[in-house]
Every structure is written in C-alpha cells, then in structure tokens.
C-alpha cells in the first residue's frame, strides 16, 4: 500500500514581468504551494478550465500580455470557481470593478504580503482536498 501524499494547494500566478513572476512563485513555493505561472490571462484561463487542479490562490497583474486583462481573468475565475482566493495587483488605480471577494493590492507590495496571503488562503479552504471536477 502506498502512502497518501499530504495536500498541497496550487497557486496560479499571472504576471507578464518574468522577474516578478519568478519572485512570487518562489515565495509561494516556500509556503508549500505548487505553482503554475503564466504570462497571459488567456494561458491562465486554459489552466482554470482543466479539471483536476487544486488551485486555491490566483494572483494576477491587471496589465498582461495578450488581449485579456487580469480583472477580466478575475471575473472568469470567480464565476467558474468561487472558492478561489483572488488577488489583483496594479501600479495604477483600477478602472474596472473587481468581482466580489477579490482583493486589490497596489504596487509595490511587500513579499510578506504574499506569504500572509498564502497562509490565509490555506486556512480558509474548507474543500482543500478536492480538485476541480471532483
């Protein structure tokens, strides 16, 4: 009999700046997350559509490569998976409303903010052991 693996939540990071994307990914990996990193909202939407992922946290910049903004992605994520904790970041004021329950972080933000958000997300995930489509 094999041993069961402990639950590891997945974070989806959507940032077109490779340095920021890598920094966020490293911080979340240190917080025991599996990380999927994308540079566009379109790529992230494909990830959100795949069954079986245990995505609990979506962090996205507003301005991304591609046609879709991070705000549009936040709306899609909330509509399809309301349990996902969503954080939208930008160096500029928002011109579009965010979906309910979404957090907005103005840039620059501190690395400790990412670590705190990672901890809060895991604490509030009642269905932590379930994957999309289960």
PDB file of C-alpha atoms in Angstrom:
ATOM      1  CA  UNK A   1       0.000   0.000   0.000  1.00  0.00           C
ATOM      2  CA  UNK A   2       1.268   3.446  -0.881  1.00  0.00           C
ATOM      3  CA  UNK A   3       1.297   6.339   1.494  1.00  0.00           C
ATOM      4  CA  UNK A   4      -1.076   9.161   0.750  1.00  0.00           C
ATOM      5  CA  UNK A   5       0.541  12.424  -0.207  1.00  0.00           C
ATOM      6  CA  UNK A   6      -0.189  15.428   2.017  1.00  0.00           C
ATOM      7  CA  UNK A   7      -2.409  18.051   0.447  1.00  0.00           C
ATOM      8  CA  UNK A   8      -0.521  20.749  -1.446  1.00  0.00           C
ATOM      9  CA  UNK A   9      -2.568  23.624  -2.720  1.00  0.00           C
ATOM     10  CA  UNK A  10      -1.791  25.154  -6.087  1.00  0.00           C
ATOM     11  CA  UNK A  11      -1.337  28.846  -6.791  1.00  0.00           C
ATOM     12  CA  UNK A  12      -1.832  30.281 -10.258  1.00  0.00           C
ATOM     13  CA  UNK A  13       0.407  33.292 -10.860  1.00  0.00           C
ATOM     14  CA  UNK A  14      -0.345  35.514 -13.852  1.00  0.00           C
ATOM     15  CA  UNK A  15       2.286  38.179 -14.436  1.00  0.00           C
ATOM     16  CA  UNK A  16       3.966  39.248 -17.661  1.00  0.00           C
ATOM     17  CA  UNK A  17       7.081  40.557 -15.905  1.00  0.00           C
ATOM     18  CA  UNK A  18       9.342  37.476 -15.595  1.00  0.00           C
ATOM     19  CA  UNK A  19      11.220  38.831 -12.556  1.00  0.00           C
ATOM     20  CA  UNK A  20       8.038  39.483 -10.573  1.00  0.00           C
ATOM     21  CA  UNK A  21       6.504  36.181 -11.721  1.00  0.00           C
ATOM     22  CA  UNK A  22       9.578  34.269 -10.514  1.00  0.00           C
ATOM     23  CA  UNK A  23       9.704  36.125  -7.183  1.00  0.00           C
ATOM     24  CA  UNK A  24       6.042  35.403  -6.440  1.00  0.00           C
ATOM     25  CA  UNK A  25       6.482  31.767  -7.448  1.00  0.00           C
ATOM     26  CA  UNK A  26       9.498  31.352  -5.143  1.00  0.00           C
ATOM     27  CA  UNK A  27       7.653  32.917  -2.204  1.00  0.00           C
ATOM     28  CA  UNK A  28       4.661  30.633  -2.687  1.00  0.00           C
ATOM     29  CA  UNK A  29       6.802  27.530  -3.160  1.00  0.00           C
ATOM     30  CA  UNK A  30       8.415  28.344   0.201  1.00  0.00           C
ATOM     31  CA  UNK A  31       4.871  28.422   1.611  1.00  0.00           C
ATOM     32  CA  UNK A  32       4.324  24.811   0.450  1.00  0.00           C
ATOM     33  CA  UNK A  33       2.323  25.637  -2.690  1.00  0.00           C
ATOM     34  CA  UNK A  34       2.649  24.062  -6.076  1.00  0.00           C
ATOM     35  CA  UNK A  35       2.853  26.951  -8.536  1.00  0.00           C
ATOM     36  CA  UNK A  36       1.645  27.343 -12.094  1.00  0.00           C
ATOM     37  CA  UNK A  37       2.963  30.537 -13.676  1.00  0.00           C
ATOM     38  CA  UNK A  38       1.539  32.190 -16.796  1.00  0.00           C
ATOM     39  CA  UNK A  39       2.334  35.435 -18.583  1.00  0.00           C
ATOM     40  CA  UNK A  40      -1.131  35.957 -20.055  1.00  0.00           C
ATOM     41  CA  UNK A  41      -4.726  35.718 -18.908  1.00  0.00           C
ATOM     42  CA  UNK A  42      -5.510  33.502 -21.909  1.00  0.00           C
ATOM     43  CA  UNK A  43      -2.932  30.923 -20.760  1.00  0.00           C
ATOM     44  CA  UNK A  44      -4.272  31.110 -17.199  1.00  0.00           C
ATOM     45  CA  UNK A  45      -7.835  30.599 -18.437  1.00  0.00           C
ATOM     46  CA  UNK A  46      -6.739  27.343 -20.068  1.00  0.00           C
ATOM     47  CA  UNK A  47      -5.321  26.213 -16.717  1.00  0.00           C
ATOM     48  CA  UNK A  48      -8.568  27.150 -14.940  1.00  0.00           C
ATOM     49  CA  UNK A  49     -10.537  25.090 -17.465  1.00  0.00           C
ATOM     50  CA  UNK A  50      -8.552  21.891 -16.845  1.00  0.00           C
ATOM     51  CA  UNK A  51     -10.123  19.520 -14.324  1.00  0.00           C
ATOM     52  CA  UNK A  52      -8.041  18.099 -11.517  1.00  0.00           C
ATOM     53  CA  UNK A  53      -6.121  21.186 -10.415  1.00  0.00           C
ATOM     54  CA  UNK A  54      -6.179  22.166  -6.748  1.00  0.00           C
ATOM     55  CA  UNK A  55      -5.908  25.878  -7.383  1.00  0.00           C
ATOM     56  CA  UNK A  56      -6.691  27.814  -4.228  1.00  0.00           C
ATOM     57  CA  UNK A  57      -4.975  31.130  -4.975  1.00  0.00           C
ATOM     58  CA  UNK A  58      -4.923  33.252  -8.122  1.00  0.00           C
ATOM     59  CA  UNK A  59      -2.587  36.239  -8.169  1.00  0.00           C
ATOM     60  CA  UNK A  60      -2.766  38.361 -11.299  1.00  0.00           C
ATOM     61  CA  UNK A  61      -1.499  41.685 -12.500  1.00  0.00           C
ATOM     62  CA  UNK A  62      -4.037  43.910 -14.269  1.00  0.00           C
ATOM     63  CA  UNK A  63      -1.941  44.613 -17.362  1.00  0.00           C
ATOM     64  CA  UNK A  64      -0.816  41.393 -19.029  1.00  0.00           C
ATOM     65  CA  UNK A  65       0.490  40.079 -22.311  1.00  0.00           C
ATOM     66  CA  UNK A  66      -2.407  39.165 -24.590  1.00  0.00           C
ATOM     67  CA  UNK A  67      -5.851  40.657 -25.044  1.00  0.00           C
ATOM     68  CA  UNK A  68      -7.438  39.913 -21.681  1.00  0.00           C
ATOM     69  CA  UNK A  69      -6.743  41.897 -18.525  1.00  0.00           C
ATOM     70  CA  UNK A  70      -6.208  40.488 -15.058  1.00  0.00           C
ATOM     71  CA  UNK A  71      -9.535  41.988 -13.993  1.00  0.00           C
ATOM     72  CA  UNK A  72     -11.332  40.051 -16.741  1.00  0.00           C
ATOM     73  CA  UNK A  73      -9.479  36.913 -15.636  1.00  0.00           C
ATOM     74  CA  UNK A  74     -10.547  37.517 -12.022  1.00  0.00           C
ATOM     75  CA  UNK A  75     -14.196  37.629 -13.134  1.00  0.00           C
ATOM     76  CA  UNK A  76     -13.805  34.377 -15.084  1.00  0.00           C
ATOM     77  CA  UNK A  77     -12.070  32.648 -12.177  1.00  0.00           C
ATOM     78  CA  UNK A  78     -14.715  33.756  -9.655  1.00  0.00           C
ATOM     79  CA  UNK A  79     -17.585  32.708 -11.928  1.00  0.00           C
ATOM     80  CA  UNK A  80     -16.165  29.236 -12.582  1.00  0.00           C
ATOM     81  CA  UNK A  81     -14.521  28.549  -9.226  1.00  0.00           C
ATOM     82  CA  UNK A  82     -15.966  30.755  -6.464  1.00  0.00           C
ATOM     83  CA  UNK A  83     -13.745  29.161  -3.789  1.00  0.00           C
ATOM     84  CA  UNK A  84     -10.517  30.528  -5.312  1.00  0.00           C
ATOM     85  CA  UNK A  85      -8.880  33.322  -3.359  1.00  0.00           C
ATOM     86  CA  UNK A  86      -8.143  36.060  -5.932  1.00  0.00           C
ATOM     87  CA  UNK A  87      -5.629  38.887  -5.617  1.00  0.00           C
ATOM     88  CA  UNK A  88      -5.342  41.506  -8.371  1.00  0.00           C
ATOM     89  CA  UNK A  89      -2.327  43.840  -8.410  1.00  0.00           C
ATOM     90  CA  UNK A  90      -1.521  47.030 -10.290  1.00  0.00           C
ATOM     91  CA  UNK A  91       0.692  50.064 -10.141  1.00  0.00           C
ATOM     92  CA  UNK A  92      -2.251  52.191 -11.286  1.00  0.00           C
ATOM     93  CA  UNK A  93      -5.754  52.783  -9.952  1.00  0.00           C
ATOM     94  CA  UNK A  94      -8.347  50.323 -11.228  1.00  0.00           C
ATOM     95  CA  UNK A  95     -10.709  51.441 -13.967  1.00  0.00           C
ATOM     96  CA  UNK A  96     -12.893  48.288 -13.820  1.00  0.00           C
ATOM     97  CA  UNK A  97     -14.790  46.832 -10.870  1.00  0.00           C
ATOM     98  CA  UNK A  98     -13.487  43.612  -9.337  1.00  0.00           C
ATOM     99  CA  UNK A  99     -15.676  40.604  -8.610  1.00  0.00           C
ATOM    100  CA  UNK A 100     -16.915  40.249  -5.042  1.00  0.00           C
ATOM    101  CA  UNK A 101     -14.393  38.894  -2.565  1.00  0.00           C
ATOM    102  CA  UNK A 102     -11.391  39.814  -4.717  1.00  0.00           C
ATOM    103  CA  UNK A 103      -8.514  41.665  -3.066  1.00  0.00           C
ATOM    104  CA  UNK A 104      -6.668  44.530  -4.717  1.00  0.00           C
ATOM    105  CA  UNK A 105      -3.013  45.205  -3.950  1.00  0.00           C
ATOM    106  CA  UNK A 106      -1.450  48.420  -5.151  1.00  0.00           C
ATOM    107  CA  UNK A 107       2.140  48.043  -6.327  1.00  0.00           C
ATOM    108  CA  UNK A 108       4.648  47.992  -4.857  1.00  0.00           C
ATOM    109  CA  UNK A 109       3.643  45.401  -2.277  1.00  0.00           C
ATOM    110  CA  UNK A 110       5.899  43.604   0.182  1.00  0.00           C
ATOM    111  CA  UNK A 111       6.963  39.955  -0.121  1.00  0.00           C
ATOM    112  CA  UNK A 112       5.470  39.393   3.351  1.00  0.00           C
ATOM    113  CA  UNK A 113       2.062  40.228   1.847  1.00  0.00           C
ATOM    114  CA  UNK A 114       2.382  37.178  -0.438  1.00  0.00           C
ATOM    115  CA  UNK A 115       3.378  34.929   2.467  1.00  0.00           C
ATOM    116  CA  UNK A 116       0.455  36.153   4.608  1.00  0.00           C
ATOM    117  CA  UNK A 117      -1.995  35.681   1.741  1.00  0.00           C
ATOM    118  CA  UNK A 118      -0.694  32.151   1.174  1.00  0.00           C
ATOM    119  CA  UNK A 119      -1.296  31.308   4.827  1.00  0.00           C
ATOM    120  CA  UNK A 120      -4.779  32.865   4.917  1.00  0.00           C
ATOM    121  CA  UNK A 121      -5.776  31.043   1.747  1.00  0.00           C
ATOM    122  CA  UNK A 122      -4.862  27.645   3.156  1.00  0.00           C
ATOM    123  CA  UNK A 123      -6.652  28.381   6.437  1.00  0.00           C
ATOM    124  CA  UNK A 124      -9.920  29.261   4.703  1.00  0.00           C
ATOM    125  CA  UNK A 125     -10.030  26.398   2.176  1.00  0.00           C
ATOM    126  CA  UNK A 126     -12.710  24.040   3.562  1.00  0.00           C
ATOM    127  CA  UNK A 127     -12.660  21.895   0.433  1.00  0.00           C
ATOM    128  CA  UNK A 128      -8.846  21.793   0.374  1.00  0.00           C
ATOM    129  CA  UNK A 129      -8.702  18.134  -0.504  1.00  0.00           C
ATOM    130  CA  UNK A 130     -10.937  18.388  -3.573  1.00  0.00           C
ATOM    131  CA  UNK A 131      -9.846  19.130  -7.098  1.00  0.00           C
ATOM    132  CA  UNK A 132     -11.831  20.860  -9.819  1.00  0.00           C
ATOM    133  CA  UNK A 133     -14.210  18.396 -11.379  1.00  0.00           C
ATOM    134  CA  UNK A 134     -14.342  16.046  -8.388  1.00  0.00           C
TER     135      UNK A 134
END
